[in-house]
Short mmCIF file of C-alpha atoms in Angstrom, two decimals:
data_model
loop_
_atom_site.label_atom_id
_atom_site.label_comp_id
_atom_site.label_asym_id
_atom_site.label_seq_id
_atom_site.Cartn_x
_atom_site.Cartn_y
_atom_site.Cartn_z
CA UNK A 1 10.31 84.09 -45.58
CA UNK A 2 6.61 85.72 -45.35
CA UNK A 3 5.60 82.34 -46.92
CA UNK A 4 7.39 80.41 -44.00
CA UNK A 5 5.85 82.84 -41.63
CA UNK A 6 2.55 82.76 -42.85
CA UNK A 7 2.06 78.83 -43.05
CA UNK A 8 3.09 78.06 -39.58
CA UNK A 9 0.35 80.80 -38.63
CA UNK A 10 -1.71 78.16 -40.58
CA UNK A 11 -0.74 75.82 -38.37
CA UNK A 12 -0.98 77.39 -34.86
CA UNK A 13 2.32 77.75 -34.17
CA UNK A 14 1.66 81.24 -32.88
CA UNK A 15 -0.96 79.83 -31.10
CA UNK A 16 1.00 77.57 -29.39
CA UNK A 17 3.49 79.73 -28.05
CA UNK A 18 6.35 78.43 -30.05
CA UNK A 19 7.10 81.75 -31.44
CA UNK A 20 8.08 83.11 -28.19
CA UNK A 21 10.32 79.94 -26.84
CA UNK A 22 14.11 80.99 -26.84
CA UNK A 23 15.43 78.94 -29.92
CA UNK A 24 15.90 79.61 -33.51
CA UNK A 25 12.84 79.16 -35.77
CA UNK A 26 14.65 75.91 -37.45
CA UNK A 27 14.51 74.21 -33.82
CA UNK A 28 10.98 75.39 -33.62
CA UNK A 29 10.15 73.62 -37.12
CA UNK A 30 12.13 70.41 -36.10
CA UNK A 31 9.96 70.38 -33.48
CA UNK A 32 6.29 70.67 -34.88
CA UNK A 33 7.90 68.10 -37.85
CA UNK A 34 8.20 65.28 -34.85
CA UNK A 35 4.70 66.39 -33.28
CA UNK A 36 3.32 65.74 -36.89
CA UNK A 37 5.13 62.77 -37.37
CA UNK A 38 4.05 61.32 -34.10
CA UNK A 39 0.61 61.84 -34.99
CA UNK A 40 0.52 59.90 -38.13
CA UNK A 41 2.17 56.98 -36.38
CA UNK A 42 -0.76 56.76 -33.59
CA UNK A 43 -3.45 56.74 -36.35
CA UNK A 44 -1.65 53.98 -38.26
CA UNK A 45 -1.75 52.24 -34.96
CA UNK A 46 -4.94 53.05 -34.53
CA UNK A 47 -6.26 51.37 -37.89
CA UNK A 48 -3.79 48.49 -37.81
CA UNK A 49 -5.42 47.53 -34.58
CA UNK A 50 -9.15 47.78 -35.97
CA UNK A 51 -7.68 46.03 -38.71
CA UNK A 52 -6.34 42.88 -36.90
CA UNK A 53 -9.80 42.91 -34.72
CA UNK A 54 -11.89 42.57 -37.64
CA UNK A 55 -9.71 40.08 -38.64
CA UNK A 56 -9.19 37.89 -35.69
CA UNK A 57 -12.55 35.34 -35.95
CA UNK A 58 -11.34 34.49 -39.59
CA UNK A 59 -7.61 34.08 -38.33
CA UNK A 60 -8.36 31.83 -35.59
CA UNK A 61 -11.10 29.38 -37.62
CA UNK A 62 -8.07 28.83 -40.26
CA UNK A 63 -5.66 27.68 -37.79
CA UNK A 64 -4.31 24.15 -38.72
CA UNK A 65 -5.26 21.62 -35.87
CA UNK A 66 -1.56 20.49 -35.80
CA UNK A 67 -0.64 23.90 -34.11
CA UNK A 68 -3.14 23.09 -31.45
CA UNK A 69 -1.39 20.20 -30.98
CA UNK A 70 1.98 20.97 -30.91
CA UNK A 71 1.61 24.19 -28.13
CA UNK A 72 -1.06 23.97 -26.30
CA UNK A 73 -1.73 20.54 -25.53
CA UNK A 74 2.84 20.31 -24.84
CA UNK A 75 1.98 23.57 -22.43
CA UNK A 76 -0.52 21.92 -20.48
CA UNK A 77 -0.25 18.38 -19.81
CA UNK A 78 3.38 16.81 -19.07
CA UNK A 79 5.00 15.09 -22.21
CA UNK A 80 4.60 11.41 -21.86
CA UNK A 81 8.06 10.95 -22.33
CA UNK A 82 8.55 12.40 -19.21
CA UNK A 83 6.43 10.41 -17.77
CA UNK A 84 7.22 6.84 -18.43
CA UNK A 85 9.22 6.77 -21.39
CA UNK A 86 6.57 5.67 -23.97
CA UNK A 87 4.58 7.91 -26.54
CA UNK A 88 0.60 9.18 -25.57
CA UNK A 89 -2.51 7.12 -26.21
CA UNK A 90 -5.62 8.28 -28.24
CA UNK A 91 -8.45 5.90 -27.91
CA UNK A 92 -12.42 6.29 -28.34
CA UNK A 93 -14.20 4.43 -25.34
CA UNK A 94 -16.00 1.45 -27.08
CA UNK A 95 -18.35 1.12 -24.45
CA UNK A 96 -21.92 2.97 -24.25
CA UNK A 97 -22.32 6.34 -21.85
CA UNK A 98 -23.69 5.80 -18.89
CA UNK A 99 -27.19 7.06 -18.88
CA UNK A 100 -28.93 8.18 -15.30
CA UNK A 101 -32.00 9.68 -15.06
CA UNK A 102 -34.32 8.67 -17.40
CA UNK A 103 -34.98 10.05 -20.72
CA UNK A 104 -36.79 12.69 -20.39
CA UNK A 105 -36.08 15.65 -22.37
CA UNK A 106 -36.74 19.61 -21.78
CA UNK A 107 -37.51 22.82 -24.64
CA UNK A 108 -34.03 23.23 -25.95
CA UNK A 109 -32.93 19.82 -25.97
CA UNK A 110 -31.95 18.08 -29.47
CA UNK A 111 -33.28 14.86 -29.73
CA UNK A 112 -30.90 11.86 -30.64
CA UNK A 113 -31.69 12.45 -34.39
CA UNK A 114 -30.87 16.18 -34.39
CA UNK A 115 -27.44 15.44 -32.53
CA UNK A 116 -24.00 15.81 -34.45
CA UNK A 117 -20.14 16.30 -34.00
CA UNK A 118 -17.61 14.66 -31.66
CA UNK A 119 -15.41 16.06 -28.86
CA UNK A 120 -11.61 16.04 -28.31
CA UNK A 121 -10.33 15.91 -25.01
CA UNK A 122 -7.48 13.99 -22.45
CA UNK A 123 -7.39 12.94 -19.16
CA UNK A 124 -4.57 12.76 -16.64
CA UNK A 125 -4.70 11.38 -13.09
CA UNK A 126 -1.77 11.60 -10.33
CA UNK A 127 -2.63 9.39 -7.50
CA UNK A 128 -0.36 10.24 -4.63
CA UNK A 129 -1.98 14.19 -4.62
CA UNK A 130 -5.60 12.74 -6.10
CA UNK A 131 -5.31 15.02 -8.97
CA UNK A 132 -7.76 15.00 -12.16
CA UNK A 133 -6.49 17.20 -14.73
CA UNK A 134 -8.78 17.76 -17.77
CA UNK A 135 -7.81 19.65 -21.12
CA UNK A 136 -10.42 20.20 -23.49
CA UNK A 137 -9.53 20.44 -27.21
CA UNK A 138 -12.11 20.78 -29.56
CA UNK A 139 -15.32 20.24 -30.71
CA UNK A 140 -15.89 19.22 -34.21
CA UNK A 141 -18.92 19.20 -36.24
CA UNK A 142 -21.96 20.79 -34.32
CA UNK A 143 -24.91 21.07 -35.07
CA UNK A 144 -26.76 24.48 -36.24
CA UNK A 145 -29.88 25.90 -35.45
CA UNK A 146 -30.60 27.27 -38.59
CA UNK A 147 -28.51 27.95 -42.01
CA UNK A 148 -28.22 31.64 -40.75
CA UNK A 149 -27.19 30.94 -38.02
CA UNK A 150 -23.40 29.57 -36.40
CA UNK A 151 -23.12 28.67 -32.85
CA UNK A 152 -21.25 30.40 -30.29
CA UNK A 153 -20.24 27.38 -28.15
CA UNK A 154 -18.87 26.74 -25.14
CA UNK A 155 -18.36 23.78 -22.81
CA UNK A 156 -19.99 22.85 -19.54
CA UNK A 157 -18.33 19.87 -17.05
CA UNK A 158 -19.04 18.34 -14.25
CA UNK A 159 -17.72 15.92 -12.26
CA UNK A 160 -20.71 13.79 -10.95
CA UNK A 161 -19.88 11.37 -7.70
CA UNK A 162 -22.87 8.76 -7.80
CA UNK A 163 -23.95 7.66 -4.04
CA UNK A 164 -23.11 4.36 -2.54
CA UNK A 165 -25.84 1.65 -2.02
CA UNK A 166 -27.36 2.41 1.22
CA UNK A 167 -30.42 -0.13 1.98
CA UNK A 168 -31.58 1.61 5.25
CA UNK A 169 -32.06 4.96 3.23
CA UNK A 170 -33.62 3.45 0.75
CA UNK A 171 -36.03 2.13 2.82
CA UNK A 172 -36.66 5.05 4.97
CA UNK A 173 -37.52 6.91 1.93
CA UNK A 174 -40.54 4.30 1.10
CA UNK A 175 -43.58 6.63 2.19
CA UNK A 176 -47.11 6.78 0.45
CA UNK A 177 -45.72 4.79 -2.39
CA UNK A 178 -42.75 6.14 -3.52
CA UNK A 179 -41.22 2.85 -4.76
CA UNK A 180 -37.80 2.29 -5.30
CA UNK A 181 -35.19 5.06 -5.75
CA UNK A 182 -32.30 5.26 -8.03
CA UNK A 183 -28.69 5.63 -6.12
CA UNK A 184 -28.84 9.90 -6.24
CA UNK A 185 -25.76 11.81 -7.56
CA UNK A 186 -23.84 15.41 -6.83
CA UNK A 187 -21.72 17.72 -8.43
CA UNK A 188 -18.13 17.77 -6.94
CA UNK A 189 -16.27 20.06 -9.29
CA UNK A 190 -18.74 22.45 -12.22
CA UNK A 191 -16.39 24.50 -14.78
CA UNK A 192 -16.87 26.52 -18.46
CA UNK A 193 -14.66 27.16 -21.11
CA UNK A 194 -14.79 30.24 -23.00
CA UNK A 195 -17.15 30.78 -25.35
CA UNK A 196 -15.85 30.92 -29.27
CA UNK A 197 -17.70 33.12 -32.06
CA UNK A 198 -19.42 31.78 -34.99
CA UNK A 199 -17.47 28.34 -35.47
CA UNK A 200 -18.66 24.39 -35.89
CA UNK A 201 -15.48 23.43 -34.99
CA UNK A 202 -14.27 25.19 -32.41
CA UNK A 203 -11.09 25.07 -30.64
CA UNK A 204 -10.87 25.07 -26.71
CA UNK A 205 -7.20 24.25 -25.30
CA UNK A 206 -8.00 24.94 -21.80
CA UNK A 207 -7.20 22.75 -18.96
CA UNK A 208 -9.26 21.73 -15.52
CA UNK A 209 -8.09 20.24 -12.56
CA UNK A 210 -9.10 19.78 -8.71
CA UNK A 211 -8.27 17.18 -6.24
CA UNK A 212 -10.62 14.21 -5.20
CA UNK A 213 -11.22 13.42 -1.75
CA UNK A 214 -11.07 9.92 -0.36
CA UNK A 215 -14.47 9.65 0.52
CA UNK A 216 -14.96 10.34 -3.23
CA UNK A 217 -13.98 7.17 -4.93
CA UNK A 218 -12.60 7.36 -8.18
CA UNK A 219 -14.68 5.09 -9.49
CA UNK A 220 -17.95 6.43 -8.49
CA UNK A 221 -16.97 9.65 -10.41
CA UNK A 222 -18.11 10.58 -13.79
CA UNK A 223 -17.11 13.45 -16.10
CA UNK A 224 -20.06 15.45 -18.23
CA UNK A 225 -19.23 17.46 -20.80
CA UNK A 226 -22.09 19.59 -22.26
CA UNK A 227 -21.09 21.40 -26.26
CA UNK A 228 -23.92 24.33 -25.28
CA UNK A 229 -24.72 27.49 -27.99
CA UNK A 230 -24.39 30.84 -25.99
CA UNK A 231 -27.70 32.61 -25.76
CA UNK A 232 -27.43 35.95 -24.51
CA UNK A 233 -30.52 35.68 -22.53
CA UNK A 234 -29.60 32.56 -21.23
CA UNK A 235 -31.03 30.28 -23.18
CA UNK A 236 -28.31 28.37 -23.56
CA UNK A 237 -29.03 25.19 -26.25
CA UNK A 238 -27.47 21.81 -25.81
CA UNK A 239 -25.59 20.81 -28.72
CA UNK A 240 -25.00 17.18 -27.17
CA UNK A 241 -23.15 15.79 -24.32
CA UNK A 242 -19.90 13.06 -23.55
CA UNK A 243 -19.99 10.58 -20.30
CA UNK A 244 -16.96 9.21 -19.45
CA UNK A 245 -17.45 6.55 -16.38
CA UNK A 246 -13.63 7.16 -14.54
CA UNK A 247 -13.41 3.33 -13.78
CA UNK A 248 -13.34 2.12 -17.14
CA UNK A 249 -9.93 4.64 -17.89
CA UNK A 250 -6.27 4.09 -17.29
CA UNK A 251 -4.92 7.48 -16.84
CA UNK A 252 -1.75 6.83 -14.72
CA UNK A 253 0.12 8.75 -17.77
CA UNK A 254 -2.19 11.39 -20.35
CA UNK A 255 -4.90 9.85 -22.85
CA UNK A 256 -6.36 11.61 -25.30
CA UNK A 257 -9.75 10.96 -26.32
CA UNK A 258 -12.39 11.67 -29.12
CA UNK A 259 -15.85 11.11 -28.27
CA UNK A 260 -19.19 11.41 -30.28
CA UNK A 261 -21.76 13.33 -28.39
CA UNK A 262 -25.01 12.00 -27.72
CA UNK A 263 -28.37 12.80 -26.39
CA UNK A 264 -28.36 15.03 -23.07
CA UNK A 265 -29.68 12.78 -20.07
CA UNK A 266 -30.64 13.90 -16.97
CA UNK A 267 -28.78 12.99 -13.40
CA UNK A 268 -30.68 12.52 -10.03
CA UNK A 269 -29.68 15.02 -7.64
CA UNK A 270 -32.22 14.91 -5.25
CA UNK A 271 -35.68 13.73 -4.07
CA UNK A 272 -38.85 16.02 -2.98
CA UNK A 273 -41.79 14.83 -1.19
CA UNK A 274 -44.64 16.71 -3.04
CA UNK A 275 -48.22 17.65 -1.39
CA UNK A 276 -51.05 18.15 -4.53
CA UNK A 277 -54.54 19.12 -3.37
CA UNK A 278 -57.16 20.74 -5.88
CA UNK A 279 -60.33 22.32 -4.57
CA UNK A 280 -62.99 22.35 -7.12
CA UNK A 281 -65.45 24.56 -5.99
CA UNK A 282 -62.83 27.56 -5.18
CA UNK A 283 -60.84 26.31 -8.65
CA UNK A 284 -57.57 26.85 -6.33
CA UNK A 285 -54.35 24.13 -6.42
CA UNK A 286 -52.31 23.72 -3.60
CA UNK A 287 -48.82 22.76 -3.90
CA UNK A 288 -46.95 21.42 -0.52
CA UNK A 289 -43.28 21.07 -0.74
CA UNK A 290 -43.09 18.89 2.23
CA UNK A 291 -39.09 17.48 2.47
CA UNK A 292 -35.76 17.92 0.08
CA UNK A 293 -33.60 15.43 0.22
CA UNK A 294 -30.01 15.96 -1.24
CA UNK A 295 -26.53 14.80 -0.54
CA UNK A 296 -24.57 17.78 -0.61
CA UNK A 297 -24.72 19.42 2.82
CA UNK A 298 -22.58 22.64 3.32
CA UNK A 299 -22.61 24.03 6.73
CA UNK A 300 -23.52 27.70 5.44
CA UNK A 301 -25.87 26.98 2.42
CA UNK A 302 -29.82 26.90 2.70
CA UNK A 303 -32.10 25.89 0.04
CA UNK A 304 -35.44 27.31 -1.24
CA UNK A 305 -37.55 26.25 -4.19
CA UNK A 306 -39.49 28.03 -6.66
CA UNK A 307 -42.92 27.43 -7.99
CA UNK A 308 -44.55 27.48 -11.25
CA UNK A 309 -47.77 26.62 -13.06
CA UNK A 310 -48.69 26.69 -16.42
CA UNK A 311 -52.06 26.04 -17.77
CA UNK A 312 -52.21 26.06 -22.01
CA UNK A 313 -50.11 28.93 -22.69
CA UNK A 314 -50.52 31.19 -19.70
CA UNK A 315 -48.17 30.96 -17.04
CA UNK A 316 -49.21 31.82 -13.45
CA UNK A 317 -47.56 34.29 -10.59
CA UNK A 318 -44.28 32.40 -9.62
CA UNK A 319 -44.35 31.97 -6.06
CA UNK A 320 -41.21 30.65 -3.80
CA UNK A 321 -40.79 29.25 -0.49
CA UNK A 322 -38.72 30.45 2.01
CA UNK A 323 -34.92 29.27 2.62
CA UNK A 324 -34.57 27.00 5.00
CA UNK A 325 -31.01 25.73 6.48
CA UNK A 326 -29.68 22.60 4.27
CA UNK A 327 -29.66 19.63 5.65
CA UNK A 328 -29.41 15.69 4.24
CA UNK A 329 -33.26 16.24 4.42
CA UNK A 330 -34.53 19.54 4.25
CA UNK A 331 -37.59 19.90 5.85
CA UNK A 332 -40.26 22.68 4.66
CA UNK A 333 -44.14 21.85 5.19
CA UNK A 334 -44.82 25.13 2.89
CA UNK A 335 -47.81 25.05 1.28
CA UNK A 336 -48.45 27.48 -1.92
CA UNK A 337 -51.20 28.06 -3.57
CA UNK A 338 -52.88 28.46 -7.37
CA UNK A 339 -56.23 30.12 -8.61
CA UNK A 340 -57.19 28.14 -11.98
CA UNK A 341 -60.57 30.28 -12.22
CA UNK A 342 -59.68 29.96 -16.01
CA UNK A 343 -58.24 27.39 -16.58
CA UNK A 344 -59.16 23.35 -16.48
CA UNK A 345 -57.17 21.23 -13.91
CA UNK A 346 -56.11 18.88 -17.12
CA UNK A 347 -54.24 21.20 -19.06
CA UNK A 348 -51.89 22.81 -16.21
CA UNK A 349 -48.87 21.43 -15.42
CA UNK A 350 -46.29 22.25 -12.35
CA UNK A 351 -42.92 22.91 -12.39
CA UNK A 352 -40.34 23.18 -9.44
CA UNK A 353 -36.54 24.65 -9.46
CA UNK A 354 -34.74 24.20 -6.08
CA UNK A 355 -32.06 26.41 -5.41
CA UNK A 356 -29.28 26.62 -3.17
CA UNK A 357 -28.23 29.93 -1.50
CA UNK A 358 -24.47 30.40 0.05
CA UNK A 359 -23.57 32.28 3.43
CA UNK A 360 -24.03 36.02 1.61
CA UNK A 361 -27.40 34.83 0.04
CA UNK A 362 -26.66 36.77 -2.94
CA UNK A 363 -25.42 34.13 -5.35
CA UNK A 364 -27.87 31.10 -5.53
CA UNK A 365 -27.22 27.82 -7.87
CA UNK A 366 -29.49 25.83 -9.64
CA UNK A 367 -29.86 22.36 -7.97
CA UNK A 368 -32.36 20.53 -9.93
CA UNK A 369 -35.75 20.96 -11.49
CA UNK A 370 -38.97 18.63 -11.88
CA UNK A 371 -42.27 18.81 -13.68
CA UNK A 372 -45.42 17.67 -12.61
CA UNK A 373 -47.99 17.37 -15.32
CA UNK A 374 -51.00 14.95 -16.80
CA UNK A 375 -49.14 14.66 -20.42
CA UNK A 376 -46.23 12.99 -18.71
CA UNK A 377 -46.60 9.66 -18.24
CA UNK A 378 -43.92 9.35 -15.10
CA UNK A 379 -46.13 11.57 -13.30
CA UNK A 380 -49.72 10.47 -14.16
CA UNK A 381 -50.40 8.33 -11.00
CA UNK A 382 -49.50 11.76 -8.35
CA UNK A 383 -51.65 13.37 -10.89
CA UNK A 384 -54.46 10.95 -11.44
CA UNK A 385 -54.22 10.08 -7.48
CA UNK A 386 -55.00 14.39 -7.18
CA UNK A 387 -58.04 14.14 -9.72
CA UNK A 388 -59.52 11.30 -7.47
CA UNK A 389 -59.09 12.56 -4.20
CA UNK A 390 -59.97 16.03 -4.46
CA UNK A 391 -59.85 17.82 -1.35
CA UNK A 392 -57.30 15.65 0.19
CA UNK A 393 -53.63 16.37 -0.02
CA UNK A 394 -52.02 13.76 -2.16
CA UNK A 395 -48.36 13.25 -1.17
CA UNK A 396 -45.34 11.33 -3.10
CA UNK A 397 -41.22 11.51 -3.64
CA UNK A 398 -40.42 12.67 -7.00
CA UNK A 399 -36.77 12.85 -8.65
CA UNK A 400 -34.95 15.95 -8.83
CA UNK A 401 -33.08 15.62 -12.30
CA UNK A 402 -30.30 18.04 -13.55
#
């Protein structure tokens, strides 16, 4: 009995007031049995849960495709069955993306030699509510950057709504030798799937869907899918992208799809009439960013653009403009300005981000970018036109690609 006594001293009993609680010393032990049982159990919790996360990356790469499949492709698109009585289509489009844009290609991009792997994905269109319902799969056989590195990818759509022929617009747009322009597109719908850890082949099962207004033609719409690897300072790498023109599909009932990917392109958003001036005996450019033409115009958005010029190298201050209330064409007459004390004209080049800003101002989306530089041949003649004319302003339309 002194041995009894003086273990559950050992073990605090005293301590915890147990010894003077009104029941026999065999309810007392009963009792600080369960406390140490219940202890054990939340540590084995514990470590079975550290366990399983450890585990869960290498669980979810060695999934079978056919579960995929079977669940989550039956949970979110209707059976076909239901549909119209007849089994689901899987087809690969045999005709070539659409391209928009030109070719030109920004730090980041792959080139079309560096660009691997194919994307799963279906479509499903209801016409009486002018529903577009996308589910993508998975993404099979990216590309890596390097053999130490696996890519964290995720997927980036948009549903891009090119802009009827308009002749009159066109040709109000003609100033100071602009030429023709391309037919401009804008985003309707922009989503992202999550982003899945260290895989090549990664597996997506997620569904999109919004409704298309009548104005919006079906098909005038195209879908972009960009495979991008997560950067965590967001420097996100294009892996490739898929086009899929809407008019060329039949998707009364769901069709399933694998696509290779291909080069990333760039879309017209949006035109800017660009002011270039260089001074040579105060070494200063001036940059005018005279009108913004887009074709989204939301009552409570205003747009502002920012500024930057890079000579070798260096890159100078950043400036911005102010925000100015969107319109179909935004009008600005800002003028910035550059000191290249350092640097010669010839090896600087100019980029410019617009951005749109909501009601709140806090959030603000990219709309498109361009660059202005000697090295690139669709912008020599602004550039040449600048070298030749110095001290006069020098104004043209350039292409605001996405």
């Amino acid at each position: 009995m002194a041995v009894i006594i003086e273990y559950t001293d050992m073990l605090g009993v005293k301590h915890l007031g147990l010894q003077n609680m009104p029941f026999p010393d065999l309810v007392k032990y009963c009792v600080l049995g369960v406390s140490g049982l219940l202890l054990l159990l939340a540590l084995g919790i514990f470590l079975w849960q550290i366990f399983r996360c450890c585990t869960q990356n290498n669980a979810t790469q060695d999934t079978s495709d056919g579960y995929w499949e079977s669940h989550t492709v039956a949970s979110f698109l209707p059976g076909p069955s239901a549909l119209n009585g007849g089994p689901g289509r899987r087809r690969t489009l045999n005709h070539p993306p659409t391209l928009k844009g030109g070719a030109t290609r920004e730090l980041g991009e792959p080139s079309e030699d560096e660009v691997s792997g194919s994307l799963r994905f279906s479509l499903f269109y209801e016409p009486l509510p002018s529903r577009l319902v996308v589910t993508i799969l998975q993404a099979e056989g990216l590309q890596r950057r390097s053999q130490a590195h696996r890519p964290h990818p995720f997927v980036r759509l948009r549903l891009m709504w090119e802009e009827p022929e308009n002749q009159e617009q066109k040709s109000s747009l003609n100033e100071k030798g602009e030429g023709e322009q391309p037919a401009l597109c804008s985003a309707l719908q922009e989503w992202h799937t999550r982003i899945v850890r260290d895989s090549c082949s990664p597996l997506f099962g997620e569904q999109f869907s919004c409704a298309l207004l009548r104005q919006h033609d079906l098909p005038r719409v195209t879908l972009r899918m960009e495979v991008k690897d997560f950067d965590g300072f967001s420097r996100h790498m294009v892996l490739g992208e898929v086009r899929v023109p809407l008019r060329h599909l039949d998707m009364s009932y769901p069709l399933e799809l694998r696509e290779p990917l291909q080069t990333p392109q760039k879309d017209p958003v949006g035109q800017v009439l660009l002011s270039l001036r260089f001074l040579p005996a105060a070494q200063r450019l001036e940059v005018g960013v005279l009108k913004i033409r887009t074709l989204q115009t939301d009552s409570d958005s205003a747009l502002h653009a920012r500024i930057s010029v890079r000579c070798g190298q260096s890159k100078l201050r950043q400036q911005r403009t102010t925000a100015v209330h969107q319109g179909q064409v935004t009008v600005f007459n800002q003028v910035l300005m550059f000191s290249l004390l350092e640097f010669p004209p010839q090896e600087c080049s100019i980029a410019l981000s617009v951005y749109k800003t909501g009601g709140n101002r806090r959030h603000k989306h990219l709309v498109g970018q361009l660059t202005v530089a000697k090295q690139r041949r669709a912008e020599d003649l602004h550039w040449t036109l600048m070298m030749h004319s110095v001290r006069q302003p020098i104004a043209m339309w350039h292409q605001l690609l996405t």
